[in-house]
CSV table of C-alpha atoms in Angstrom, one decimal:
chain,number,residue,atom,x,y,z
O,1,MET,CA,-0.4,-0.2,0.2
O,2,ALA,CA,1.0,3.9,-0.9
O,3,GLN,CA,2.8,5.9,1.9
O,4,TRP,CA,1.8,8.9,0.8
O,5,THR,CA,-1.6,11.2,1.5
O,6,SER,CA,-1.3,13.6,-0.4
O,7,ALA,CA,0.8,14.8,-4.1
O,8,VAL,CA,2.4,17.5,-5.2
O,9,GLY,CA,1.9,18.0,-9.3
O,10,PRO,CA,5.4,18.9,-11.1
O,11,ALA,CA,4.0,22.0,-12.1
O,12,GLN,CA,3.9,22.7,-8.9
O,13,LEU,CA,6.6,21.3,-7.8
O,14,ALA,CA,8.6,23.2,-10.7
O,15,ARG,CA,6.7,26.8,-9.7
O,16,LEU,CA,8.3,26.0,-5.9
O,17,LEU,CA,12.0,25.3,-6.7
O,18,THR,CA,12.3,28.1,-9.4
O,19,SER,CA,11.1,29.9,-6.6
O,20,GLN,CA,13.8,30.4,-4.7
O,21,GLN,CA,17.0,31.1,-7.3
O,22,ASP,CA,19.3,32.6,-4.9
O,23,ARG,CA,21.4,35.7,-6.0
O,24,PRO,CA,24.0,35.5,-9.6
O,25,ALA,CA,26.9,33.6,-7.7
O,26,GLY,CA,29.8,36.1,-7.3
O,27,PRO,CA,33.9,36.0,-7.6
O,28,GLY,CA,34.7,32.3,-5.5
O,29,THR,CA,31.2,31.3,-4.8
O,30,ARG,CA,30.7,27.7,-4.9
O,31,ARG,CA,27.9,26.5,-7.1
O,32,PRO,CA,26.9,22.5,-6.1
O,33,PRO,CA,25.9,20.3,-9.0
O,34,ALA,CA,22.3,20.7,-10.5
O,35,TYR,CA,21.3,17.8,-8.5
O,36,ARG,CA,23.0,18.8,-5.9
O,37,ALA,CA,21.2,22.0,-6.4
O,38,LEU,CA,17.5,20.0,-6.7
O,39,ALA,CA,18.0,18.1,-3.7
O,40,ASP,CA,18.6,20.9,-1.7
O,41,GLY,CA,15.7,22.6,-2.7
O,42,ILE,CA,13.3,20.3,-2.5
O,43,ARG,CA,15.1,18.9,1.1
O,44,LEU,CA,14.3,22.8,2.1
O,45,LEU,CA,10.3,23.3,0.8
O,46,VAL,CA,9.5,20.3,2.9
O,47,LEU,CA,11.2,21.3,6.2
O,48,GLU,CA,9.1,24.7,5.0
O,49,GLY,CA,6.3,22.6,5.0
O,50,ARG,CA,5.8,24.5,1.8
O,51,VAL,CA,5.1,20.9,0.6
O,52,PRO,CA,3.8,18.5,3.4
O,53,VAL,CA,5.5,15.5,4.9
O,54,ALA,CA,4.6,12.3,3.3
O,55,ALA,CA,3.0,14.2,-0.3
O,56,ARG,CA,3.8,12.1,-3.3
O,57,LEU,CA,6.3,13.7,-5.6
O,58,PRO,CA,6.3,13.2,-9.5
O,59,ALA,CA,8.1,10.4,-11.4
O,60,GLU,CA,11.3,11.3,-12.3
O,61,ARG,CA,10.5,11.2,-16.4
O,62,GLU,CA,7.3,14.1,-15.1
O,63,LEU,CA,10.3,16.6,-13.0
O,64,ALA,CA,12.2,16.6,-15.5
O,65,LEU,CA,10.3,18.0,-18.5
O,66,ALA,CA,9.1,20.6,-15.8
O,67,LEU,CA,12.2,21.2,-14.5
O,68,SER,CA,14.1,21.2,-18.3
O,69,VAL,CA,16.7,19.4,-16.8
O,70,SER,CA,17.5,15.5,-17.8
O,71,ARG,CA,16.2,12.8,-15.7
O,72,THR,CA,19.5,11.5,-14.5
O,73,THR,CA,19.6,14.7,-12.6
O,74,VAL,CA,16.7,14.5,-10.6
O,75,ALA,CA,17.1,10.5,-10.1
O,76,ALA,CA,20.3,11.1,-8.6
O,77,ALA,CA,18.4,14.5,-6.9
O,78,TYR,CA,15.9,11.3,-5.8
O,79,GLU,CA,18.4,9.1,-4.5
O,80,ALA,CA,20.3,11.7,-2.4
O,81,LEU,CA,16.8,12.5,-0.3
O,82,ARG,CA,16.7,9.1,0.2
O,83,THR,CA,20.1,8.5,1.4
O,84,GLU,CA,19.6,11.9,4.3
O,85,GLY,CA,16.3,10.5,4.5
O,86,PHE,CA,14.1,13.2,3.0
O,87,LEU,CA,12.4,10.7,0.9
O,88,GLU,CA,10.8,7.4,0.9
O,89,SER,CA,10.6,5.3,-2.3
O,90,ARG,CA,8.5,1.8,-3.2
O,91,ARG,CA,8.5,0.2,-6.8
O,92,GLY,CA,5.1,0.6,-8.0
O,93,ALA,CA,4.4,2.8,-5.8
O,94,GLY,CA,6.6,6.3,-6.3
O,95,SER,CA,8.7,8.5,-3.9
O,96,TRP,CA,7.4,10.6,-0.8
O,97,THR,CA,8.4,13.1,1.4
O,98,ALA,CA,9.9,12.2,4.4
O,99,VAL,CA,11.7,13.6,7.4
O,100,PRO,CA,14.6,11.6,9.1
O,101,ALA,CA,14.3,9.8,12.6
O,102,GLY,CA,14.9,12.3,15.4
O,103,ASN,CA,14.2,15.5,13.5
O,104,PRO,CA,11.3,17.3,14.4
O,105,LEU,CA,8.2,17.3,11.9
O,106,PRO,CA,7.8,20.8,9.6
O,107,ALA,CA,5.3,24.0,11.1
O,108,ARG,CA,3.1,24.8,8.2
O,109,GLY,CA,2.5,27.8,10.3
O,110,LEU,CA,4.6,30.0,13.2
O,111,GLU,CA,4.7,27.8,15.8
O,112,PRO,CA,6.2,29.7,19.2
O,113,LEU,CA,9.8,28.6,19.5
O,114,PRO,CA,10.2,25.8,22.1
O,115,PRO,CA,11.2,27.5,26.2
O,116,GLU,CA,14.2,25.2,26.4
O,117,ALA,CA,15.9,26.9,23.0
O,118,LEU,CA,15.5,30.5,24.3
O,119,GLY,CA,18.5,30.6,25.6
O,120,SER,CA,20.5,30.3,22.5
O,121,MET,CA,18.4,31.2,20.3
O,122,ILE,CA,17.1,34.5,19.0
O,123,ASP,CA,13.5,33.9,18.7
O,124,LEU,CA,11.6,36.4,15.2
O,125,GLY,CA,9.6,33.5,14.4
O,126,CYS,CA,6.3,34.8,16.0
O,127,ALA,CA,4.7,38.1,16.4
O,128,SER,CA,4.1,38.8,19.9
O,129,LEU,CA,5.6,40.7,22.8
O,130,PRO,CA,5.7,39.3,26.7
O,131,ALA,CA,2.8,40.9,29.1
O,132,PRO,CA,2.1,43.6,30.0
O,133,GLU,CA,2.6,43.5,33.3
O,134,PRO,CA,1.2,44.2,36.4
O,135,TRP,CA,-1.6,44.3,34.4
O,136,LEU,CA,-2.1,40.6,33.5
O,137,THR,CA,-1.9,39.9,37.3
O,138,ARG,CA,-4.3,42.3,38.0
O,139,ALA,CA,-6.6,41.6,35.2
O,140,VAL,CA,-6.3,37.2,35.9
O,141,ARG,CA,-7.5,39.0,39.6
O,142,GLY,CA,-9.9,40.9,38.6
O,143,ALA,CA,-11.3,38.0,36.9
O,144,LEU,CA,-10.9,35.7,40.0
O,145,GLU,CA,-13.3,38.5,42.1
O,146,GLU,CA,-16.0,38.0,39.8
O,147,LEU,CA,-15.9,34.5,38.8
O,148,PRO,CA,-18.4,32.8,42.1
O,149,PRO,CA,-21.2,33.6,40.3
O,150,TYR,CA,-20.4,32.2,36.8
O,151,ALA,CA,-19.4,29.0,38.4
O,152,HIS,CA,-22.6,27.7,39.3
O,153,THR,CA,-23.8,27.8,36.0
O,154,HIS,CA,-23.1,25.1,33.3
O,155,GLY,CA,-20.0,27.8,32.5
O,156,ASP,CA,-21.1,27.3,28.3
O,157,TYR,CA,-22.1,30.5,26.8
O,158,PRO,CA,-21.7,29.6,22.8
O,159,ALA,CA,-21.8,33.5,22.0
O,160,GLY,CA,-19.9,34.8,24.7
O,161,LEU,CA,-20.6,36.0,28.4
O,162,PRO,CA,-23.5,38.7,28.0
O,163,ALA,CA,-21.3,40.7,30.1
O,164,LEU,CA,-18.1,40.6,27.6
O,165,ARG,CA,-20.3,41.2,24.1
O,166,ALA,CA,-22.1,44.3,25.9
O,167,MET,CA,-18.3,45.7,26.7
O,168,ILE,CA,-17.1,45.2,23.5
O,169,ALA,CA,-21.0,45.9,21.6
O,170,GLU,CA,-20.0,49.8,23.4
O,171,ARG,CA,-15.7,50.1,22.5
O,172,TYR,CA,-17.6,49.7,18.9
O,173,THR,CA,-19.7,52.2,19.7
O,174,ALA,CA,-17.1,54.4,21.3
O,175,ARG,CA,-15.7,54.5,17.9
O,176,GLY,CA,-18.4,55.8,15.9
O,177,ILE,CA,-19.9,52.3,14.5
O,178,PRO,CA,-23.3,51.8,16.8
O,179,THR,CA,-23.0,48.1,17.9
O,180,MET,CA,-26.0,46.0,19.8
O,181,PRO,CA,-24.4,43.2,21.5
O,182,GLU,CA,-26.3,40.7,19.7
O,183,GLN,CA,-24.1,41.8,16.5
O,184,ILE,CA,-20.5,40.1,18.5
O,185,MET,CA,-19.9,36.6,19.3
O,186,VAL,CA,-16.6,35.9,21.7
O,187,THR,CA,-13.9,33.3,20.5
O,188,THR,CA,-10.9,31.6,20.7
O,189,GLY,CA,-8.5,34.2,19.8
O,190,ALA,CA,-9.3,35.8,15.7
O,191,MET,CA,-8.3,32.0,14.7
O,192,GLY,CA,-10.9,30.7,15.6
O,193,ALA,CA,-12.8,33.3,14.4
O,194,ILE,CA,-11.6,33.1,11.1
O,195,ASP,CA,-11.8,29.7,11.3
O,196,ALA,CA,-15.6,30.2,12.1
O,197,ILE,CA,-16.0,32.6,8.8
O,198,CYS,CA,-14.3,29.9,6.8
O,199,HIS,CA,-16.4,27.3,7.6
O,200,LEU,CA,-20.0,29.1,8.0
O,201,PHE,CA,-19.4,31.0,4.2
O,202,ALA,CA,-16.7,28.9,2.1
O,203,GLY,CA,-16.9,25.2,1.9
O,204,ARG,CA,-15.0,23.1,0.4
O,205,GLY,CA,-13.4,24.4,-3.0
O,206,GLU,CA,-15.0,27.9,-2.2
O,207,ARG,CA,-12.5,30.9,-3.1
O,208,ILE,CA,-10.9,32.9,-0.8
O,209,ALA,CA,-8.8,36.1,-2.2
O,210,VAL,CA,-6.6,37.0,0.3
O,211,GLU,CA,-4.1,39.9,0.1
O,212,SER,CA,-0.7,39.3,-1.2
O,213,PRO,CA,1.8,38.9,0.9
O,214,SER,CA,-0.8,38.1,3.7
O,215,TYR,CA,-0.9,36.3,7.0
O,216,ALA,CA,0.8,33.2,7.3
O,217,ASN,CA,-1.2,31.5,9.9
O,218,ILE,CA,-4.3,32.5,7.8
O,219,LEU,CA,-3.6,31.7,5.5
O,220,GLN,CA,-2.7,28.2,6.2
O,221,LEU,CA,-6.0,27.8,8.3
O,222,MET,CA,-8.0,28.7,5.0
O,223,ARG,CA,-6.0,26.2,3.4
O,224,GLU,CA,-6.5,23.2,5.6
O,225,THR,CA,-10.6,24.0,5.5
O,226,GLY,CA,-10.2,23.6,1.5
O,227,ALA,CA,-10.6,26.8,0.1
O,228,ARG,CA,-9.0,28.3,-3.0
O,229,LEU,CA,-6.5,31.5,-2.4
O,230,VAL,CA,-6.6,34.1,-4.6
O,231,PRO,CA,-4.1,36.3,-4.2
O,232,VAL,CA,-4.4,40.2,-5.1
O,233,ALA,CA,-0.7,41.7,-4.8
O,234,MET,CA,-0.2,44.1,-2.4
O,235,ALA,CA,1.6,47.3,-3.6
O,236,GLU,CA,5.6,48.5,-3.1
O,237,GLY,CA,6.7,49.5,0.2
O,238,LEU,CA,2.9,50.8,2.1
O,239,ALA,CA,1.6,52.0,0.1
O,240,GLY,CA,-1.1,48.9,0.2
O,241,TRP,CA,-3.8,48.4,-1.6
O,242,ASP,CA,-4.1,48.5,-5.3
O,243,LEU,CA,-8.0,49.2,-5.9
O,244,ASP,CA,-8.4,48.3,-9.6
O,245,ARG,CA,-6.3,44.6,-8.7
O,246,TRP,CA,-9.6,44.1,-5.7
O,247,ARG,CA,-11.9,45.2,-8.3
O,248,GLN,CA,-10.4,42.9,-11.3
O,249,VAL,CA,-10.3,40.0,-9.2
O,250,LEU,CA,-13.7,40.8,-6.9
O,251,ARG,CA,-15.6,40.6,-9.8
O,252,GLU,CA,-13.9,38.0,-12.4
O,253,ALA,CA,-13.2,35.8,-9.9
O,254,ALA,CA,-16.0,35.9,-7.5
O,255,PRO,CA,-14.9,34.8,-4.3
O,256,ARG,CA,-17.0,34.3,-1.7
O,257,ILE,CA,-14.8,35.1,1.3
O,258,ALA,CA,-12.4,38.8,0.5
O,259,TYR,CA,-9.9,38.5,4.0
O,260,VAL,CA,-8.2,41.8,4.4
O,261,VAL,CA,-5.7,43.2,7.6
O,262,ALA,CA,-6.7,47.5,7.0
O,263,ASP,CA,-4.6,48.6,10.4
O,264,PHE,CA,-1.4,47.5,10.2
O,265,HIS,CA,-1.3,44.8,7.9
O,266,ASN,CA,0.8,41.4,8.6
O,267,PRO,CA,3.2,41.5,7.6
O,268,THR,CA,3.7,44.9,4.8
O,269,GLY,CA,3.3,47.5,8.4
O,270,ALA,CA,0.7,48.9,5.5
O,271,LEU,CA,-2.5,51.1,6.8
O,272,ALA,CA,-5.3,51.5,4.6
O,273,ASP,CA,-6.8,55.2,4.4
O,274,GLU,CA,-10.4,56.0,4.1
O,275,ASP,CA,-10.5,55.7,1.1
O,276,GLN,CA,-9.1,52.5,0.1
O,277,ARG,CA,-11.8,50.9,2.5
O,278,ARG,CA,-14.7,52.4,1.2
O,279,ARG,CA,-14.1,51.7,-2.5
O,280,LEU,CA,-13.3,48.3,-1.0
O,281,VAL,CA,-16.1,47.7,0.8
O,282,GLU,CA,-17.8,48.9,-2.3
O,283,ALA,CA,-15.9,46.3,-5.5
O,284,ALA,CA,-17.1,43.5,-2.4
O,285,ARG,CA,-20.6,44.8,-2.2
O,286,SER,CA,-20.7,44.5,-6.3
O,287,ALA,CA,-19.1,41.5,-6.2
O,288,GLY,CA,-21.7,40.0,-3.7
O,289,THR,CA,-17.8,38.9,-1.5
O,290,VAL,CA,-18.2,39.0,2.4
O,291,LEU,CA,-14.8,41.3,3.3
O,292,VAL,CA,-13.9,39.8,6.4
O,293,ALA,CA,-12.0,42.4,8.0
O,294,ASP,CA,-9.2,41.7,11.1
O,295,GLU,CA,-8.9,44.7,13.3
O,296,THR,CA,-6.2,42.6,15.6
O,297,MET,CA,-3.3,45.2,15.1
O,298,THR,CA,-6.4,48.2,15.0
O,299,GLU,CA,-4.6,49.4,18.8
O,300,LEU,CA,-1.2,49.1,17.8
O,301,TRP,CA,0.2,52.5,16.8
O,302,LEU,CA,3.1,53.4,17.0
O,303,ASP,CA,3.6,57.1,16.6
O,304,ASP,CA,2.1,59.6,18.1
O,305,ASP,CA,1.1,61.4,15.0
O,306,VAL,CA,-0.6,58.8,13.4
O,307,GLU,CA,-4.6,59.5,12.7
O,308,MET,CA,-6.2,56.4,12.2
O,309,PRO,CA,-9.1,55.4,10.0
O,310,ARG,CA,-12.6,54.7,10.3
O,311,PRO,CA,-13.0,51.3,10.6
O,312,VAL,CA,-13.7,49.3,7.6
O,313,CYS,CA,-16.9,48.3,8.8
O,314,GLY,CA,-17.8,51.9,9.6
O,315,PHE,CA,-18.2,52.1,6.1
O,316,ASP,CA,-20.7,49.2,5.6
O,317,PRO,CA,-24.2,50.9,7.6
O,318,ALA,CA,-26.1,48.4,6.2
O,319,GLY,CA,-23.6,45.4,8.1
O,320,SER,CA,-24.3,43.1,4.9
O,321,THR,CA,-21.5,43.2,3.7
O,322,VAL,CA,-18.4,43.3,6.3
O,323,VAL,CA,-17.6,40.7,8.8
O,324,THR,CA,-15.1,42.5,11.6
O,325,VAL,CA,-12.4,40.3,13.7
O,326,GLY,CA,-10.5,41.6,16.6
O,327,SER,CA,-8.6,40.3,19.4
O,328,ALA,CA,-6.5,40.8,22.8
O,329,SER,CA,-4.5,38.6,21.4
O,330,LYS,CA,-1.4,41.1,19.8
O,331,ALA,CA,-2.4,44.6,21.6
O,332,PHE,CA,-2.6,42.9,25.2
O,333,TRP,CA,-1.0,39.3,25.2
O,334,ALA,CA,-0.7,36.1,22.5
O,335,GLY,CA,-1.8,33.7,25.9
O,336,MET,CA,-4.5,36.0,26.5
O,337,ARG,CA,-7.1,33.6,23.2
O,338,ILE,CA,-10.1,36.2,23.3
O,339,GLY,CA,-11.5,37.3,20.5
O,340,TRP,CA,-14.3,38.4,18.8
O,341,VAL,CA,-16.8,38.6,15.6
O,342,ARG,CA,-18.6,42.3,15.4
O,343,ALA,CA,-21.4,41.6,12.1
O,344,ALA,CA,-25.3,41.2,11.0
O,345,PRO,CA,-27.2,39.8,14.2
O,346,ASP,CA,-28.4,37.0,11.3
O,347,VAL,CA,-24.7,35.7,11.3
O,348,ILE,CA,-23.6,36.1,14.6
O,349,ARG,CA,-26.4,33.3,15.1
O,350,SER,CA,-25.6,31.7,12.2
O,351,LEU,CA,-22.2,30.9,13.9
O,352,VAL,CA,-22.8,30.1,17.2
O,353,ALA,CA,-25.2,27.5,16.1
O,354,ALA,CA,-22.3,26.7,14.0
O,355,ARG,CA,-20.4,26.5,16.8
O,356,ALA,CA,-21.9,23.3,19.1
O,357,TYR,CA,-19.6,21.3,16.9
O,358,ALA,CA,-16.9,23.0,17.2
O,359,ASP,CA,-15.6,23.9,20.3
O,360,LEU,CA,-19.0,24.9,22.9
O,361,GLY,CA,-17.3,28.1,23.9
O,362,THR,CA,-13.8,30.1,25.3
O,363,PRO,CA,-12.7,30.0,28.8
O,364,VAL,CA,-15.0,31.9,31.2
O,365,LEU,CA,-12.0,33.0,33.2
O,366,GLU,CA,-10.0,34.1,30.5
O,367,GLN,CA,-13.7,36.7,29.4
O,368,LEU,CA,-13.5,37.7,32.8
O,369,ALA,CA,-10.3,39.0,32.4
O,370,VAL,CA,-10.8,41.4,29.3
O,371,ASN,CA,-13.5,42.2,30.8
O,372,TRP,CA,-12.0,43.9,33.8
O,373,LEU,CA,-9.6,45.4,31.7
O,374,PHE,CA,-12.2,47.1,29.8
O,375,SER,CA,-14.3,47.6,32.5
O,376,THR,CA,-11.5,49.6,34.1
O,377,GLY,CA,-9.4,51.6,32.2
O,378,GLY,CA,-6.8,48.9,32.1
O,379,TRP,CA,-7.0,48.2,29.2
O,380,GLU,CA,-5.5,51.7,27.7
O,381,GLN,CA,-3.0,51.4,30.0
O,382,ALA,CA,-1.5,48.6,29.2
O,383,VAL,CA,-1.9,49.0,25.4
O,384,ALA,CA,0.3,52.1,25.9
O,385,LEU,CA,2.7,50.0,27.7
O,386,ARG,CA,2.6,47.8,24.5
O,387,ARG,CA,3.2,50.4,21.7
O,388,ALA,CA,5.9,52.3,24.0
O,389,GLN,CA,7.4,48.4,23.9
O,390,ALA,CA,6.7,48.0,20.2
O,391,ARG,CA,8.2,51.5,19.4
O,392,GLU,CA,11.6,50.9,21.1
O,393,ASN,CA,11.4,47.0,19.4
O,394,ARG,CA,11.2,48.4,16.4
O,395,ASP,CA,13.8,51.1,16.0
O,396,ALA,CA,16.1,49.0,17.5
O,397,LEU,CA,15.9,46.8,15.2
O,398,VAL,CA,15.6,48.9,12.3
O,399,GLY,CA,18.8,50.6,13.1
O,400,ALA,CA,20.8,47.1,13.8
O,401,LEU,CA,19.5,46.2,10.1
O,402,ARG,CA,20.9,49.2,7.9
O,403,ARG,CA,24.4,48.6,10.4
O,404,GLU,CA,24.6,45.4,9.8
O,405,LEU,CA,22.4,44.5,6.5
O,406,PRO,CA,22.3,47.8,4.2
O,407,ASP,CA,21.8,46.4,0.6
O,408,TRP,CA,18.2,45.1,2.5
O,409,GLU,CA,15.5,47.5,1.3
O,410,PHE,CA,12.4,47.5,3.4
O,411,SER,CA,9.7,50.7,4.9
O,412,VAL,CA,9.3,51.3,8.4
O,413,PRO,CA,6.2,50.9,9.5
O,414,ARG,CA,3.9,53.5,11.6
O,415,GLY,CA,2.4,50.6,13.4
O,416,GLY,CA,2.0,47.0,13.9
O,417,LEU,CA,4.3,44.7,15.1
O,418,THR,CA,6.3,43.3,11.8
O,419,LEU,CA,8.9,44.2,8.9
O,420,TRP,CA,9.0,43.0,5.7
O,421,VAL,CA,12.1,43.0,4.1
O,422,ARG,CA,13.4,42.2,0.6
O,423,ALA,CA,16.7,40.6,1.5
O,424,GLY,CA,19.6,41.6,-0.9
O,425,GLY,CA,18.6,39.1,-3.1
O,426,LEU,CA,19.0,36.9,-1.6
O,427,SER,CA,15.9,33.6,-0.5
O,428,GLY,CA,14.4,34.1,2.4
O,429,SER,CA,14.8,30.0,2.8
O,430,ARG,CA,17.8,29.7,2.2
O,431,LEU,CA,17.9,33.0,5.1
O,432,ALA,CA,16.0,30.3,7.3
O,433,GLU,CA,18.2,27.6,7.3
O,434,ALA,CA,21.5,29.6,7.7
O,435,GLY,CA,19.4,31.2,10.5
O,436,GLU,CA,18.7,28.4,12.1
O,437,ARG,CA,22.2,27.4,11.8
O,438,VAL,CA,23.2,30.4,13.3
O,439,GLY,CA,21.1,30.8,16.2
O,440,VAL,CA,18.6,33.5,15.0
O,441,ARG,CA,14.8,32.2,13.6
O,442,VAL,CA,13.5,33.8,11.0
O,443,PRO,CA,10.3,33.2,9.1
O,444,SER,CA,10.7,33.1,5.3
O,445,GLY,CA,8.9,35.2,2.7
O,446,PRO,CA,6.7,32.5,1.0
O,447,ARG,CA,5.4,32.0,4.1
O,448,PHE,CA,3.1,34.8,3.8
O,449,GLY,CA,2.5,34.4,0.0
O,450,VAL,CA,0.6,31.4,-2.2
O,451,ASP,CA,2.5,28.9,-3.8
O,452,GLY,CA,6.0,29.9,-4.4
O,453,ALA,CA,5.5,33.9,-4.5
O,454,PHE,CA,7.8,36.2,-2.6
O,455,GLU,CA,11.5,33.8,-1.9
O,456,GLY,CA,13.6,37.5,-1.5
O,457,PHE,CA,11.8,38.3,1.9
O,458,VAL,CA,11.8,37.6,5.4
O,459,ARG,CA,9.3,39.0,8.4
O,460,LEU,CA,11.5,40.5,11.3
O,461,PRO,CA,8.8,41.1,14.1
O,462,PHE,CA,9.8,43.8,16.6
O,463,THR,CA,9.9,41.5,19.7
O,464,VAL,CA,13.6,42.0,20.4
O,465,GLY,CA,15.3,45.6,21.3
O,466,GLY,CA,18.6,46.7,22.6
O,467,ALA,CA,20.9,44.6,22.3
O,468,VAL,CA,19.5,41.5,21.2
O,469,ALA,CA,18.0,43.1,18.4
O,470,ASP,CA,22.1,44.3,17.6
O,471,GLU,CA,22.9,40.7,18.3
O,472,ALA,CA,20.0,39.3,16.1
O,473,ALA,CA,21.0,41.7,12.6
O,474,ALA,CA,24.6,40.0,13.2
O,475,ARG,CA,23.7,36.8,13.4
O,476,LEU,CA,21.4,36.8,10.1
O,477,SER,CA,24.5,39.1,8.7
O,478,ALA,CA,26.3,35.5,9.5
O,479,ALA,CA,23.3,33.6,7.5
O,480,ALA,CA,23.6,36.4,4.7
O,481,ARG,CA,27.0,35.8,4.1
O,482,ILE,CA,26.8,31.7,4.3
O,483,VAL,CA,23.7,32.0,1.6
O,484,GLU,CA,26.1,34.3,-0.2
O,485,THR,CA,28.8,32.4,0.1
O,486,GLY,CA,27.6,28.4,-0.1
O,487,GLY,CA,29.7,28.3,3.1
O,488,THR,CA,29.2,26.0,6.4
O,489,VAL,CA,29.1,27.5,9.5
O,490,GLY,CA,32.0,28.7,11.2
O,491,ALA,CA,33.5,28.8,15.0
O,492,ALA,CA,32.7,32.5,15.4
O,493,GLU,CA,29.2,31.9,13.4
O,494,GLY,CA,27.5,29.5,15.4
O,495,PRO,CA,24.7,30.5,17.8
O,496,ARG,CA,26.3,30.6,21.3
O,497,THR,CA,24.2,31.7,23.9
O,498,PHE,CA,22.5,35.0,24.4
O,499,VAL,CA,21.0,36.4,28.2
O,500,ALA,CA,19.1,39.5,26.9
């Protein structure tokens, strides 16, 4: 019986491999034989999760035709991968990807670094900061004081605690968007909210329009639901959304859902202005597309003179087009897994009804903690601390990168938690691999795209500052030298323990 669970076609694999091109070889640069380069490319795709483990690879002749190389080259590459444990084969069943014994399975999202690795590895994988104390502790204590009445109930609140739903509705109303509690559902983080929305509106095979690039974990979530992703390219730098392109995609592809991060976009940091928001809502309404607006970064402006536009849902007064997602995880703490959906009451009722077959509800204690923060003013003070920390980290990281890697290109965002960096012509996938070897963990650009896009980019979050930001940039510079020269980690460039 075949040991593979999915398949990668020759054209798809060729596109993924072609996207990994490095800058042209310089004097003295060692280039591996063609078979070795092909084997390395497939190995990188497996390690990054862009080709799943146990995926059947094309036959040697098919891949050779797709890549315009000899069958001998492909056969030698496959044999090298088998020797290294990244490929298994069986006569009559073909060849499928694997990982060597003892290696962790590659994650297809941006999973947190294990705590035991923090002493030697600088983690630039997750855009999350430590909790803004003392506000976390105070919120939990406040929640415990409010808990006893709820402990005498069944504890299941599929739509969320009534008090928290009312508080979130009040906060939207205060922003100029009249909202009733019946328009709010509390979820387990923003991921839980978007998962519920995708299952309600977009069945398997439905099209979902997404920004390109977009948030990697959301893209993977949508793939897992069986959606067909339709990428819509972002403009260069912080210019953001090309509305002519969006109108064309919405009109011609007729996606069931469109997903956007209009407030300090992840990963680019772009902020959509009011005209872009208005035109995007109009285009979605005309196409009959549900526009999902992710507001998880909306309170993370970092410069004092930033004027925040009206929320995307403010351009949809009838409430028939825009579904808004919010969360405490980015603005407060990733460990506070509280998110919410704002939508028309009938949509909320449908989401709540469908939840009976998913997670039933969100933890009561965490809801009480967020409600305590909202009702006491603690939220505003905690988020102010978060902004100050992110601003300091942003400025430190930008300065360190400009010193260590002056040919890397980026625009400095005025909010959010991420820097989108063009890595001087180098492969982001190869930088990520080299970074692991020198002690800095960084996600490559293709994780934020569809089908191999953004190979020349990496995403760097504002999670480290001061001396750690300097060290991170130095390690990235060492990783870049490895990729440029095809060299190995030297004694001076190996990972070392670093304590902030």
